[in-house]
Short mmCIF file of C-alpha atoms in Angstrom, two decimals:
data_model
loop_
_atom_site.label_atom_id
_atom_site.label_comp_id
_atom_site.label_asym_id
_atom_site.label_seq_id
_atom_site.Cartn_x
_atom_site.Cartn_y
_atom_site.Cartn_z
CA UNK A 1 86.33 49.90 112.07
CA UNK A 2 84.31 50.10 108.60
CA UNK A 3 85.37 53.03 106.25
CA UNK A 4 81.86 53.36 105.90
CA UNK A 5 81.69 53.93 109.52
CA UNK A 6 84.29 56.20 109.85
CA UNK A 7 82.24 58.19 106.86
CA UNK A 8 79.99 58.82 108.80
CA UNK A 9 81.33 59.55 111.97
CA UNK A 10 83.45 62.21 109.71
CA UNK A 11 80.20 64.00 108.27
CA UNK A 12 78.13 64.23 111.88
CA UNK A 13 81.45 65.60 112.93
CA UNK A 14 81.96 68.13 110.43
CA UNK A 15 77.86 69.38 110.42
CA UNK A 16 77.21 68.84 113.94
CA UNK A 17 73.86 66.78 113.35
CA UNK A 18 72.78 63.39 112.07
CA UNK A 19 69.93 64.81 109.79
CA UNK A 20 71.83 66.60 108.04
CA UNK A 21 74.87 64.20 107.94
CA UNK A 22 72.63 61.89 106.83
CA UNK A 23 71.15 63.76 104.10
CA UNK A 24 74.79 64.67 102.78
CA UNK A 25 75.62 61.48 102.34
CA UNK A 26 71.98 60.32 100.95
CA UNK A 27 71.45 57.82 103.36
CA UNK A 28 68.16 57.09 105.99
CA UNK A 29 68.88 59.49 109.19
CA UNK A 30 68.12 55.86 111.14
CA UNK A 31 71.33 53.63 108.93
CA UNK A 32 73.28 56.77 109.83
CA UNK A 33 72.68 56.42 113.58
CA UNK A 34 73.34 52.78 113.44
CA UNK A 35 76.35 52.94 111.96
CA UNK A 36 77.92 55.38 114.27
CA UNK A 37 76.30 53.46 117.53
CA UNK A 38 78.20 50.37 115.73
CA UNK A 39 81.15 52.21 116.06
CA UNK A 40 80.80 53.60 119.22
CA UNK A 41 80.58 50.06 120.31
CA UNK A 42 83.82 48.81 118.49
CA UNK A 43 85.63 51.69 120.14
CA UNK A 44 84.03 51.18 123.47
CA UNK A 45 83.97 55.05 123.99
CA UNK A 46 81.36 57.88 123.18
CA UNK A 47 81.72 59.91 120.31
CA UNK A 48 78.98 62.31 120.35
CA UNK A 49 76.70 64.34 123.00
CA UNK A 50 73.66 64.19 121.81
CA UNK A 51 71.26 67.22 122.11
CA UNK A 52 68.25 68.97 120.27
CA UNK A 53 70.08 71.23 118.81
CA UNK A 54 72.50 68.94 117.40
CA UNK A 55 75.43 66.63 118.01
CA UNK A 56 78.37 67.50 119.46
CA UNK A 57 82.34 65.70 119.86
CA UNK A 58 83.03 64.01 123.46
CA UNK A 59 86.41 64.08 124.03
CA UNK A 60 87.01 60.83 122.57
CA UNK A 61 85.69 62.31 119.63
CA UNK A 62 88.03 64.73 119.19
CA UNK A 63 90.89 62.81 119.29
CA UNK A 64 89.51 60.04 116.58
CA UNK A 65 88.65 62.96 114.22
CA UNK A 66 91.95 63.58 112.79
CA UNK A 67 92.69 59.94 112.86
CA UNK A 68 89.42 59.16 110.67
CA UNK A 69 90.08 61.77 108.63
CA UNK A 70 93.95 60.37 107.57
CA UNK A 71 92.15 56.88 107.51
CA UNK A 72 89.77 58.02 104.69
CA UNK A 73 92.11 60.38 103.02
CA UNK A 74 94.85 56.92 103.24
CA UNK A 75 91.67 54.86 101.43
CA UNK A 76 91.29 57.26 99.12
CA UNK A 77 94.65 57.37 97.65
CA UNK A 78 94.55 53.56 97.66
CA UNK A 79 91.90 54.09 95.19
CA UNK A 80 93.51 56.96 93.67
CA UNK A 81 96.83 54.54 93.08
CA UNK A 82 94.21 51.94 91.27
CA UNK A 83 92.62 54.64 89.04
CA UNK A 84 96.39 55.45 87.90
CA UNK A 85 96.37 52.11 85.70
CA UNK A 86 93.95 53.60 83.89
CA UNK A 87 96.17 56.60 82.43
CA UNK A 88 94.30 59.12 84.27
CA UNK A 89 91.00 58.32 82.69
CA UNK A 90 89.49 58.19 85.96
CA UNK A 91 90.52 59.54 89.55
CA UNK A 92 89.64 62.98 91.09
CA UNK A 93 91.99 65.90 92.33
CA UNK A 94 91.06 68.13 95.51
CA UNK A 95 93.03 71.85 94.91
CA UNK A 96 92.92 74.32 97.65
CA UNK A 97 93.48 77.79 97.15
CA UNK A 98 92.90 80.82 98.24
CA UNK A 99 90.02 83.17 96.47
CA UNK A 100 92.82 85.80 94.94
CA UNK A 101 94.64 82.29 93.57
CA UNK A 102 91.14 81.14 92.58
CA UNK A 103 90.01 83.62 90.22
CA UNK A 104 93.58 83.98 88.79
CA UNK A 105 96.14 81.15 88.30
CA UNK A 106 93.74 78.36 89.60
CA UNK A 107 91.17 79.29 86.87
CA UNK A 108 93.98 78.81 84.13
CA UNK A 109 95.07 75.69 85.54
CA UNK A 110 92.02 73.87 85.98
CA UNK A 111 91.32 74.98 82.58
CA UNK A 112 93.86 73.04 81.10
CA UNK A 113 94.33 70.60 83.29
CA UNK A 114 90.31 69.86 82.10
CA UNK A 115 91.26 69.98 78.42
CA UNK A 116 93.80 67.22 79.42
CA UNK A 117 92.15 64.89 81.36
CA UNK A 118 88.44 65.40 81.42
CA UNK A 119 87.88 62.01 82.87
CA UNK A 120 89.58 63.36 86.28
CA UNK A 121 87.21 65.04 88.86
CA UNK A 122 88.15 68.43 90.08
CA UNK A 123 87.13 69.51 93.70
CA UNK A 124 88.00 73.34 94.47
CA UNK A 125 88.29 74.28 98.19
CA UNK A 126 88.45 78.64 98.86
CA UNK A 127 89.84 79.21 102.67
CA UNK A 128 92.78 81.11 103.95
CA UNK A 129 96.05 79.53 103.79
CA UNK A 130 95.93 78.66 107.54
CA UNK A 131 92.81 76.45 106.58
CA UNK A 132 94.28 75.16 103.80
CA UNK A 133 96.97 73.64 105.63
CA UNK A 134 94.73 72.15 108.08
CA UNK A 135 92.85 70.65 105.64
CA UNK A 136 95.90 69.64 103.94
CA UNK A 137 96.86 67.98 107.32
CA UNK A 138 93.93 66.12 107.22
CA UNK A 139 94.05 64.55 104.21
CA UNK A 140 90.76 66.58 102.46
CA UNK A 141 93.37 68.13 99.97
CA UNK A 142 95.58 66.76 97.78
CA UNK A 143 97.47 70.11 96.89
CA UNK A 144 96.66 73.60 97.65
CA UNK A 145 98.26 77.15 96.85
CA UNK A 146 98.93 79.67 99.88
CA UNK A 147 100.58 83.05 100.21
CA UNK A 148 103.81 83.95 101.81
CA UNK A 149 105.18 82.18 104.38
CA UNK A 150 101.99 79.64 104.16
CA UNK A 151 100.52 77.72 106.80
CA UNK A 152 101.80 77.66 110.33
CA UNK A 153 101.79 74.75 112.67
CA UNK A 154 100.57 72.48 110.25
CA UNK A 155 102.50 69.24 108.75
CA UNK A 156 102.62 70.36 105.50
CA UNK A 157 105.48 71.31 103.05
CA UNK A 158 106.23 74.34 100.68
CA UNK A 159 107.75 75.39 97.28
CA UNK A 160 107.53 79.31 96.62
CA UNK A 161 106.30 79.85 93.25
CA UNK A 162 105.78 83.49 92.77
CA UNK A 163 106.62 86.61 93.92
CA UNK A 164 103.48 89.79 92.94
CA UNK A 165 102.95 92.85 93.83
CA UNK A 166 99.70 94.43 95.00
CA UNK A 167 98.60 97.00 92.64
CA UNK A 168 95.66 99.28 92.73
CA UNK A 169 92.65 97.96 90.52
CA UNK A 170 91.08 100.96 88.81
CA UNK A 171 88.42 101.16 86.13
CA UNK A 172 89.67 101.82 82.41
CA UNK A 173 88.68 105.17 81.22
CA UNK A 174 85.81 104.07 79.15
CA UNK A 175 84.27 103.34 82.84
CA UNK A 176 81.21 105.04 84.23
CA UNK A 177 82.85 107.07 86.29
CA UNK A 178 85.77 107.53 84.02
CA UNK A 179 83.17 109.75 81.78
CA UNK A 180 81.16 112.07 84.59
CA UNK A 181 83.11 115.03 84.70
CA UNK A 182 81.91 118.87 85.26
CA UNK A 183 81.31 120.59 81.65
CA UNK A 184 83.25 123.45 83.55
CA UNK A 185 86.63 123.06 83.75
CA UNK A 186 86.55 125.55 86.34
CA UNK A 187 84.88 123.40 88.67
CA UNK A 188 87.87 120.73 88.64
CA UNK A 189 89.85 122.47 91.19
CA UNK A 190 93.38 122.33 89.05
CA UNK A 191 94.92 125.69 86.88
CA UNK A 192 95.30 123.12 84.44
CA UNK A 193 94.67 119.82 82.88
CA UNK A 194 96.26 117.13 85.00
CA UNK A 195 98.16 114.30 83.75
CA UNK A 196 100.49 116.63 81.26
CA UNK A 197 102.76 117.47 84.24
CA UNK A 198 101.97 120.98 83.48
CA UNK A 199 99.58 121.92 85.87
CA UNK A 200 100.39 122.93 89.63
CA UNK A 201 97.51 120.49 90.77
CA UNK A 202 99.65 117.33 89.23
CA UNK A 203 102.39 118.18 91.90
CA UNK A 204 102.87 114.91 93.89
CA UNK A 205 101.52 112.50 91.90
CA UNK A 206 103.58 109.99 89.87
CA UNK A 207 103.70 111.11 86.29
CA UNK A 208 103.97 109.03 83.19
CA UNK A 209 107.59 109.54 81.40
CA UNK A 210 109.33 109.87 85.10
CA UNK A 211 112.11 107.75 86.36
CA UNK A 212 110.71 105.35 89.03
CA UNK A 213 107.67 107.46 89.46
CA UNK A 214 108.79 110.37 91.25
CA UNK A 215 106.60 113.17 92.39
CA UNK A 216 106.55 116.93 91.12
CA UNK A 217 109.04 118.97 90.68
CA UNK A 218 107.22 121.43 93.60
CA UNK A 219 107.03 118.24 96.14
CA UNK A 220 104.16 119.66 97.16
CA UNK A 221 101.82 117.13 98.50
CA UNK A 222 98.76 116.08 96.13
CA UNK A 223 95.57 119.12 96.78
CA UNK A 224 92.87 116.98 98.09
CA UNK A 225 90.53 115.17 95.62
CA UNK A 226 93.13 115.98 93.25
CA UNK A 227 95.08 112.70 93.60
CA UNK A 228 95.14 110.73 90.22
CA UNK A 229 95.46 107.10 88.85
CA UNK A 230 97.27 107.63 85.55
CA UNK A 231 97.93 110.18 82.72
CA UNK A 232 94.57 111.92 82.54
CA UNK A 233 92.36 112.55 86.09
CA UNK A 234 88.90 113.59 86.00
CA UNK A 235 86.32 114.65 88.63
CA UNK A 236 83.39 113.19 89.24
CA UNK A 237 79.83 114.68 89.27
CA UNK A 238 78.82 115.94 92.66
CA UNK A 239 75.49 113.34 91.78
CA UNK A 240 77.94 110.66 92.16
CA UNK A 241 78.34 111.15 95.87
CA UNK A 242 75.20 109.22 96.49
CA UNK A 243 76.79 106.06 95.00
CA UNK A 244 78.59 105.69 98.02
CA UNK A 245 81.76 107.93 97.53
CA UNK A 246 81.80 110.77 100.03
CA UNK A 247 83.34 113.06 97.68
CA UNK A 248 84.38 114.27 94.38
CA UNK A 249 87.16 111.65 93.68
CA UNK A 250 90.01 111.66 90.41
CA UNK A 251 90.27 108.36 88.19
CA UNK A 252 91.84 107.40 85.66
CA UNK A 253 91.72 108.38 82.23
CA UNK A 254 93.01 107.15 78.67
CA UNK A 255 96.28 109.07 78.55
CA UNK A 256 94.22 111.81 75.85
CA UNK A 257 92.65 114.84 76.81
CA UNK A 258 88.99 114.82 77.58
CA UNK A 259 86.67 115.94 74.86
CA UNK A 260 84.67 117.83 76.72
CA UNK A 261 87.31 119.90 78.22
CA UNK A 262 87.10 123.29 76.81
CA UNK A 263 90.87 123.29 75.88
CA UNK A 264 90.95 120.22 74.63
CA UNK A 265 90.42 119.09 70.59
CA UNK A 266 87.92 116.24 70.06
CA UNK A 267 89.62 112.87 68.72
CA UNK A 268 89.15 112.06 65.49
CA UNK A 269 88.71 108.49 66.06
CA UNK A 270 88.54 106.25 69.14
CA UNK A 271 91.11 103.61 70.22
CA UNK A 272 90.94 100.37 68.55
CA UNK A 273 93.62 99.12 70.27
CA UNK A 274 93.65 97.75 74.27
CA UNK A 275 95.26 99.73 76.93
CA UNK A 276 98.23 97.62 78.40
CA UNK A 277 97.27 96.35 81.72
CA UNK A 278 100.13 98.05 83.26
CA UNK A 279 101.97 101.79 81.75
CA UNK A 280 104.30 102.35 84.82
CA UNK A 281 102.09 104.70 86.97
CA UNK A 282 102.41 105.14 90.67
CA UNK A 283 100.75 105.53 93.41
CA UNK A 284 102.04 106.02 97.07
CA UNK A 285 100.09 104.94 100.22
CA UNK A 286 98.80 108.32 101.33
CA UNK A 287 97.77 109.04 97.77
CA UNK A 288 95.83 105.99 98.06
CA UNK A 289 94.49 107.13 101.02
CA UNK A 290 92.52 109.88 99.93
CA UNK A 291 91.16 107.89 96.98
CA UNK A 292 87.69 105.87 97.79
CA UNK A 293 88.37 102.11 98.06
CA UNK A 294 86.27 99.20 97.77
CA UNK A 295 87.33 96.85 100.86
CA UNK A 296 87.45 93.36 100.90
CA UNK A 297 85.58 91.37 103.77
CA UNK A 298 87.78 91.34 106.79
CA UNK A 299 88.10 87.68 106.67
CA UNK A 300 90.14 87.83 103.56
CA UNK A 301 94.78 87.62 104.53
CA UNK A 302 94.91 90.69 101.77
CA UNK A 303 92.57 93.02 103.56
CA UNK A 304 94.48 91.98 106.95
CA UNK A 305 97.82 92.80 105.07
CA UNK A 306 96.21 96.66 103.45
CA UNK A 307 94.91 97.45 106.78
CA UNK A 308 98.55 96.73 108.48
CA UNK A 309 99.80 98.71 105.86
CA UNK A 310 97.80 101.67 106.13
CA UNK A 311 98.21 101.67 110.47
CA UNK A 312 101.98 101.27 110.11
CA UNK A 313 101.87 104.27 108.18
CA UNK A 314 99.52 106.24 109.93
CA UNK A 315 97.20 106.46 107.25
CA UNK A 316 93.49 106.14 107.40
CA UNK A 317 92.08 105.16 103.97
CA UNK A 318 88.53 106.75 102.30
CA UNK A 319 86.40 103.61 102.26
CA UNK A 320 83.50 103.92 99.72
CA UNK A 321 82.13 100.21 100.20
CA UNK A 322 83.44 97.67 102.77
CA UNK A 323 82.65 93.87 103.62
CA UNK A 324 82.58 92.52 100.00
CA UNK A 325 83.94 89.43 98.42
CA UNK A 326 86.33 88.69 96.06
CA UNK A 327 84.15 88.56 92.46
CA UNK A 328 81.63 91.62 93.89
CA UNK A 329 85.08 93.73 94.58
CA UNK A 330 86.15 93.36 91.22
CA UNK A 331 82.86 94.47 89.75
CA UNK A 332 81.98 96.94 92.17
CA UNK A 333 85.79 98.49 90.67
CA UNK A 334 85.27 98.07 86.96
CA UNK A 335 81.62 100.02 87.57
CA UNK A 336 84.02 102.81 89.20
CA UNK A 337 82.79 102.91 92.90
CA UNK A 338 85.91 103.24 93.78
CA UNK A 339 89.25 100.99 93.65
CA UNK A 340 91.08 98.43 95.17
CA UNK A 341 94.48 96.87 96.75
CA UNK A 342 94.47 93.72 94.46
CA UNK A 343 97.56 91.09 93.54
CA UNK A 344 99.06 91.75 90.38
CA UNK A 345 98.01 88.10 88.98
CA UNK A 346 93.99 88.85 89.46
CA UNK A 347 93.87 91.62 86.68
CA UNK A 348 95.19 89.49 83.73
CA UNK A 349 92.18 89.08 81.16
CA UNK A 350 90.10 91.39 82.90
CA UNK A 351 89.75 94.40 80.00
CA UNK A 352 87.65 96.08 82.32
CA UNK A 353 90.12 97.19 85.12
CA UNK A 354 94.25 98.22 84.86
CA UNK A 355 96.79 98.41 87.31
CA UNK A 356 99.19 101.13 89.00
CA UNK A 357 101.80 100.15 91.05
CA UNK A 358 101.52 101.32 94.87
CA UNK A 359 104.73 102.59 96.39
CA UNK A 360 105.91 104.51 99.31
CA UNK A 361 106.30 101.59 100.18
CA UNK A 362 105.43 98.88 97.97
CA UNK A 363 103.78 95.42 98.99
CA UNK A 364 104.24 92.54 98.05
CA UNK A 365 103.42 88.49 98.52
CA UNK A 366 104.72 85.26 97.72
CA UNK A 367 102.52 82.07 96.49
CA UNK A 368 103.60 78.47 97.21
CA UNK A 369 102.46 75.06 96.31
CA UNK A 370 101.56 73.37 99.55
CA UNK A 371 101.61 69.57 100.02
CA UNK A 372 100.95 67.46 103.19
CA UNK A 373 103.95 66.85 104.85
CA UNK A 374 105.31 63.21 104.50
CA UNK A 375 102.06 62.06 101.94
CA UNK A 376 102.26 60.84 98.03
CA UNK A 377 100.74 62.11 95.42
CA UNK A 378 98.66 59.49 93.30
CA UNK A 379 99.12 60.07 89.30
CA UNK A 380 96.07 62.83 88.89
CA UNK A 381 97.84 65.09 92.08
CA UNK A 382 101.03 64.69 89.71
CA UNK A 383 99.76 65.96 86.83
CA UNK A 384 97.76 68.91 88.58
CA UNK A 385 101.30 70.20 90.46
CA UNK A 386 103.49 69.90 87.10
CA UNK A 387 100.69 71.82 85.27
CA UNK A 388 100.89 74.63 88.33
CA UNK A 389 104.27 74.79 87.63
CA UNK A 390 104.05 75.16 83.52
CA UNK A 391 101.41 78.00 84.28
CA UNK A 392 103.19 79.95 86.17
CA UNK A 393 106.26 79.57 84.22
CA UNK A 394 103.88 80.74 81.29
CA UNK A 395 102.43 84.13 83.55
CA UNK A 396 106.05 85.02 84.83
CA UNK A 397 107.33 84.67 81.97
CA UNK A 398 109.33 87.35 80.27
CA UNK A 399 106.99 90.06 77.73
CA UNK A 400 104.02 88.84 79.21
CA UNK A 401 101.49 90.96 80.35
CA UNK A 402 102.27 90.19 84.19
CA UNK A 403 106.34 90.36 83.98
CA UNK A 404 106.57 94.13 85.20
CA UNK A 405 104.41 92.64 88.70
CA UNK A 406 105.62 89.59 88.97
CA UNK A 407 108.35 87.25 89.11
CA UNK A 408 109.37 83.73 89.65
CA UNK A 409 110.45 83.04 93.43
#
């Protein structure tokens, strides 16, 4: 058997047609067919069945998939363990992670892993952690980074790196929604302003200054629409029910009273400083509830693990917009559509959006650095898993931004 054979055979396998195999791997559609007949007749067995609307795996083929694939992956590292003598100059690294990891810790670690050795190629697969461990398995990663328990089933071994918490992303005041509020005061529903712990309409909700976060001292549940995000809540305009929210909604405002409050005195000068990313608000699960959330696409392990969260406790949450991905969640947030069940580690460097922790009951998840069980890492994987390591020493670190969510494992 040829590697270049085996090649082949991989890519048909994976797209389920020669055309487009063939045009992946920027050969003739015709060389690509003769290679796999060639070896087809090494193996004595058929691979494929052959139809119009594509090519599928005989039997045979299923059970020489996995076997090519750890054949290519083996040839690779071969070549990987040559590029080493050239101090990392050369050689490529395949990363798996999932899409919370990617846009968080991945993103600073391929960053400086970059810096380091820009002659190293960096390949970037985003799947759940159940794919990433088949893939793993299979020799078409090198590392990859999961959540919680990690992969199941799969030959592949684990070191916990981080324990977060999921938090509820909100837009900072400054926000569009954070500034549409009635000119009436009247019209907000509470005897007075919330977020002072004065008025009867903050009863419930987690003030600033508290002890762990505790409710009113009435503990009366939360009016509602009246739930809030941090120190200052403020209602939106009736207009902004068309955008998708359902109804009037509280978010969360700078911690100062609202200049256009009647009863409140106009600042003499904004904020030059930034908000911290986290002040120690809370937020428990039915407060949540009532507030409109942005939803990630059901495909996605953390809208799985909200969902379970919400049906254990009975709770049905206010979705505003459902089905999105990671990046358009985010955005759709900072615009203030609504908010979202995010891991701590995704809000770092993101001025736009701040975090309060959820409780009653709290969630959290743990990320590990996944290898294939029983494989070596050429130099290049080496360097990428001691670099994951230094970063999230760096984030967990104590008086960083991220220490109050999250912690080494």
């Amino acid at each position: 058997m040829k590697l270049e054979h085996l090649r082949a055979f991989e890519a048909v396998a994976r797209v389920g047609h020669f055309t487009k195999a063939a045009e992946e791997l920027f050969m003739a559609q015709p060389s690509l067919s003769r290679q796999i007949a060639g070896l087809e007749a090494d193996l004595g067995q058929d691979l494929f069945d052959r139809g119009r609307n594509g090519a599928t795996l005989t039997h045979a083929g299923e059970v020489l998939l996995p076997i090519a694939r750890r054949m290519l992956a083996d040839a690779e590292t071969a070549q990987a363990e040559m590029d080493e003598l050239a101090g990392l100059s050369r050689g490529r690294v395949r990363l798996g992670a999932p899409p919370t990891l990617c846009v968080s810790v991945v993103a600073e670690v391929l960053s400086s892993f970059r810096a380091a050795h820009p002659g190293v190629a960096l390949e970037v697969m985003e799947a759940g952690s159940h794919a990433l461990a088949q893939a793993l398995s299979e020799g078409r990663l090198d590392l990859a980074l999961t959540v919680d328990r990690g992969p199941v089933g799969a030959p592949v071994s684990s070191e916990s790196l981080f324990t977060e918490e999921l938090v509820v992303a909100s837009a900072r005041a400054d926000g569009p929604l954070g500034t549409q509020v009635h000119d009436d005061a009247a019209e907000a529903g509470a005897a007075g302003r919330l977020g002072d712990g004065a008025g009867e309409a903050g009863a419930g909700v987690a003030q600033p200054g508290r002890p762990g976060g505790e409710p009113g001292e009435s503990g009366e549940a939360v009016p509602s629409g009246t739930h809030a995000l941090g120190r200052t809540a403020r209602q939106v305009r009736p207009a902004t029910h068309a955008a998708g929210l359902g109804r009037a909604a509280l978010f969360l405002g700078t911690g100062a009273p609202d200049a256009r409050d009647g009863n409140a005195p106009v600042p003499a000068a904004p904020q030059t400083h930034r908000e911290p990313l986290f002040s120690g608000e809370r937020l428990s699960l039915a407060q949540l509830a009532e507030l409109p959330l942005v939803a990630f696409n059901r495909s996605y392990d953390l809208r799985a693990a909200t969902d379970a969260a919400f049906a254990a406790a009975g709770l049905e949450p206010s979705v505003a917009v459902e089905g999105a991905e990671m990046d358009a969640v985010l955005r759709f947030v900072e615009r203030g559509i609504g908010v979202a069940v995010v891991p701590a580690t995704i809000l770092m460097e993101r001025p736009g959006l701040r975090a309060t922790r959820l409780v009653e009951p709290a969630l959290t998840r743990t990320a590990a650095l996944s290898v294939r069980e029983g494989g070596s890492l050429d130099a290049a994987a080496r360097a990428m898993r001691e670099l994951v390591l230094e970063t999230v020493e760096r984030l967990t670190r104590p008086g960083t931004e991220l220490a109050a969510l999250v912690a080494r494992a």
